[in-house]
């Protein structure tokens, strides 16, 4: 059984030029886990709408293409140099990552991850997606460990290419191990500057 589905996102708004046109990006999504950070960008050359057989692989986490055009394809482009092409690809990569992040449904990815942690629940009321995602313990009697939170963050980071700042809290007695009695946590995008006085 195939564990992956391919999600396609149109890239018509990504600026190219007369030499190369970016058509769409194909992102594998693992069922129950969301997208992986590696994708393939489909493109056409010289203003021709004919899609090239080989797409360009891309690392969405790093925001870069991990390969470039073959020498034969570059020759088809005529006057453009390898340096000019690489400059175009770098600029396009920035725009493509931005488009993908706008399309990715981060709360849905997080909810899929939480299926492996049945004692946790996504907090719809207090989350501010995609910048701040909050979760809480559904059953306070359930054993828990703080490492689960950081594992969830790692999986979400891998799926979205975003880095998150983790905070967690709750009520505890003096002799409690706080790593085992927390009741809520938040994942805040590392480039999100808004802060609140009440912590998580």
PDB file of N, CA, C and O in Angstrom, residues 2 20 78 97 105 109 113 127 135 143 158 166 168 172 175 184 197:
ATOM      1  N   UNK A   2       0.556   2.195  -0.869  1.00  0.00           N
ATOM      2  CA  UNK A   2       1.327   3.427  -0.965  1.00  0.00           C
ATOM      3  C   UNK A   2       1.029   4.329   0.229  1.00  0.00           C
ATOM      4  O   UNK A   2      -0.117   4.695   0.475  1.00  0.00           O
ATOM      5  N   UNK A  20      12.924  30.161 -18.595  1.00  0.00           N
ATOM      6  CA  UNK A  20      12.364  29.082 -17.784  1.00  0.00           C
ATOM      7  C   UNK A  20      11.069  29.546 -17.121  1.00  0.00           C
ATOM      8  O   UNK A  20      10.958  30.694 -16.677  1.00  0.00           O
ATOM      9  N   UNK A  78      20.174  28.905 -24.825  1.00  0.00           N
ATOM     10  CA  UNK A  78      20.858  29.889 -25.660  1.00  0.00           C
ATOM     11  C   UNK A  78      21.824  30.769 -24.898  1.00  0.00           C
ATOM     12  O   UNK A  78      22.834  30.304 -24.379  1.00  0.00           O
ATOM     13  N   UNK A  97       8.893  28.756  -1.720  1.00  0.00           N
ATOM     14  CA  UNK A  97       8.725  28.412  -0.304  1.00  0.00           C
ATOM     15  C   UNK A  97       7.604  29.249   0.314  1.00  0.00           C
ATOM     16  O   UNK A  97       6.784  28.745   1.089  1.00  0.00           O
ATOM     17  N   UNK A 105      -1.668  23.641   5.388  1.00  0.00           N
ATOM     18  CA  UNK A 105      -2.603  23.754   6.510  1.00  0.00           C
ATOM     19  C   UNK A 105      -1.909  23.225   7.764  1.00  0.00           C
ATOM     20  O   UNK A 105      -2.020  22.048   8.104  1.00  0.00           O
ATOM     21  N   UNK A 109      -1.846  19.451   9.890  1.00  0.00           N
ATOM     22  CA  UNK A 109      -0.641  18.632  10.048  1.00  0.00           C
ATOM     23  C   UNK A 109      -0.425  18.308  11.521  1.00  0.00           C
ATOM     24  O   UNK A 109      -0.143  17.165  11.892  1.00  0.00           O
ATOM     25  N   UNK A 113      -0.367  14.664  13.554  1.00  0.00           N
ATOM     26  CA  UNK A 113       0.714  14.230  14.444  1.00  0.00           C
ATOM     27  C   UNK A 113       0.159  13.833  15.808  1.00  0.00           C
ATOM     28  O   UNK A 113       0.579  12.839  16.408  1.00  0.00           O
ATOM     29  N   UNK A 127      -5.345  29.030  19.791  1.00  0.00           N
ATOM     30  CA  UNK A 127      -4.293  29.015  18.771  1.00  0.00           C
ATOM     31  C   UNK A 127      -4.463  30.190  17.818  1.00  0.00           C
ATOM     32  O   UNK A 127      -5.574  30.687  17.605  1.00  0.00           O
ATOM     33  N   UNK A 135      -1.787  23.418  22.362  1.00  0.00           N
ATOM     34  CA  UNK A 135      -2.372  22.112  22.647  1.00  0.00           C
ATOM     35  C   UNK A 135      -2.544  21.967  24.156  1.00  0.00           C
ATOM     36  O   UNK A 135      -1.880  22.649  24.939  1.00  0.00           O
ATOM     37  N   UNK A 143      -0.658   9.718  32.102  1.00  0.00           N
ATOM     38  CA  UNK A 143       0.791   9.941  32.238  1.00  0.00           C
ATOM     39  C   UNK A 143       1.329  10.654  31.003  1.00  0.00           C
ATOM     40  O   UNK A 143       0.874  10.408  29.887  1.00  0.00           O
ATOM     41  N   UNK A 158       9.725  19.273  10.566  1.00  0.00           N
ATOM     42  CA  UNK A 158      10.086  18.494   9.388  1.00  0.00           C
ATOM     43  C   UNK A 158       9.031  18.605   8.298  1.00  0.00           C
ATOM     44  O   UNK A 158       9.347  18.675   7.110  1.00  0.00           O
ATOM     45  N   UNK A 166       9.243  26.244  21.733  1.00  0.00           N
ATOM     46  CA  UNK A 166       8.364  25.434  22.575  1.00  0.00           C
ATOM     47  C   UNK A 166       8.270  26.030  23.975  1.00  0.00           C
ATOM     48  O   UNK A 166       9.292  26.358  24.587  1.00  0.00           O
ATOM     49  N   UNK A 168       5.827  25.262  27.671  1.00  0.00           N
ATOM     50  CA  UNK A 168       4.765  24.446  28.263  1.00  0.00           C
ATOM     51  C   UNK A 168       4.559  24.850  29.716  1.00  0.00           C
ATOM     52  O   UNK A 168       5.447  25.405  30.361  1.00  0.00           O
ATOM     53  N   UNK A 172       1.441  22.888  39.372  1.00  0.00           N
ATOM     54  CA  UNK A 172       2.239  21.818  39.973  1.00  0.00           C
ATOM     55  C   UNK A 172       2.480  22.105  41.450  1.00  0.00           C
ATOM     56  O   UNK A 172       2.554  23.261  41.873  1.00  0.00           O
ATOM     57  N   UNK A 175       6.537  19.278  45.197  1.00  0.00           N
ATOM     58  CA  UNK A 175       7.253  18.012  45.036  1.00  0.00           C
ATOM     59  C   UNK A 175       6.943  17.318  43.707  1.00  0.00           C
ATOM     60  O   UNK A 175       7.344  16.180  43.482  1.00  0.00           O
ATOM     61  N   UNK A 184      -0.469  21.942  29.305  1.00  0.00           N
ATOM     62  CA  UNK A 184      -0.631  22.643  28.029  1.00  0.00           C
ATOM     63  C   UNK A 184       0.745  23.014  27.477  1.00  0.00           C
ATOM     64  O   UNK A 184       1.723  23.081  28.211  1.00  0.00           O
ATOM     65  N   UNK A 197       1.716  38.528  27.928  1.00  0.00           N
ATOM     66  CA  UNK A 197       2.192  38.484  29.300  1.00  0.00           C
ATOM     67  C   UNK A 197       1.837  37.196  30.019  1.00  0.00           C
ATOM     68  O   UNK A 197       2.424  36.862  31.032  1.00  0.00           O
TER      69      UNK A 197
END
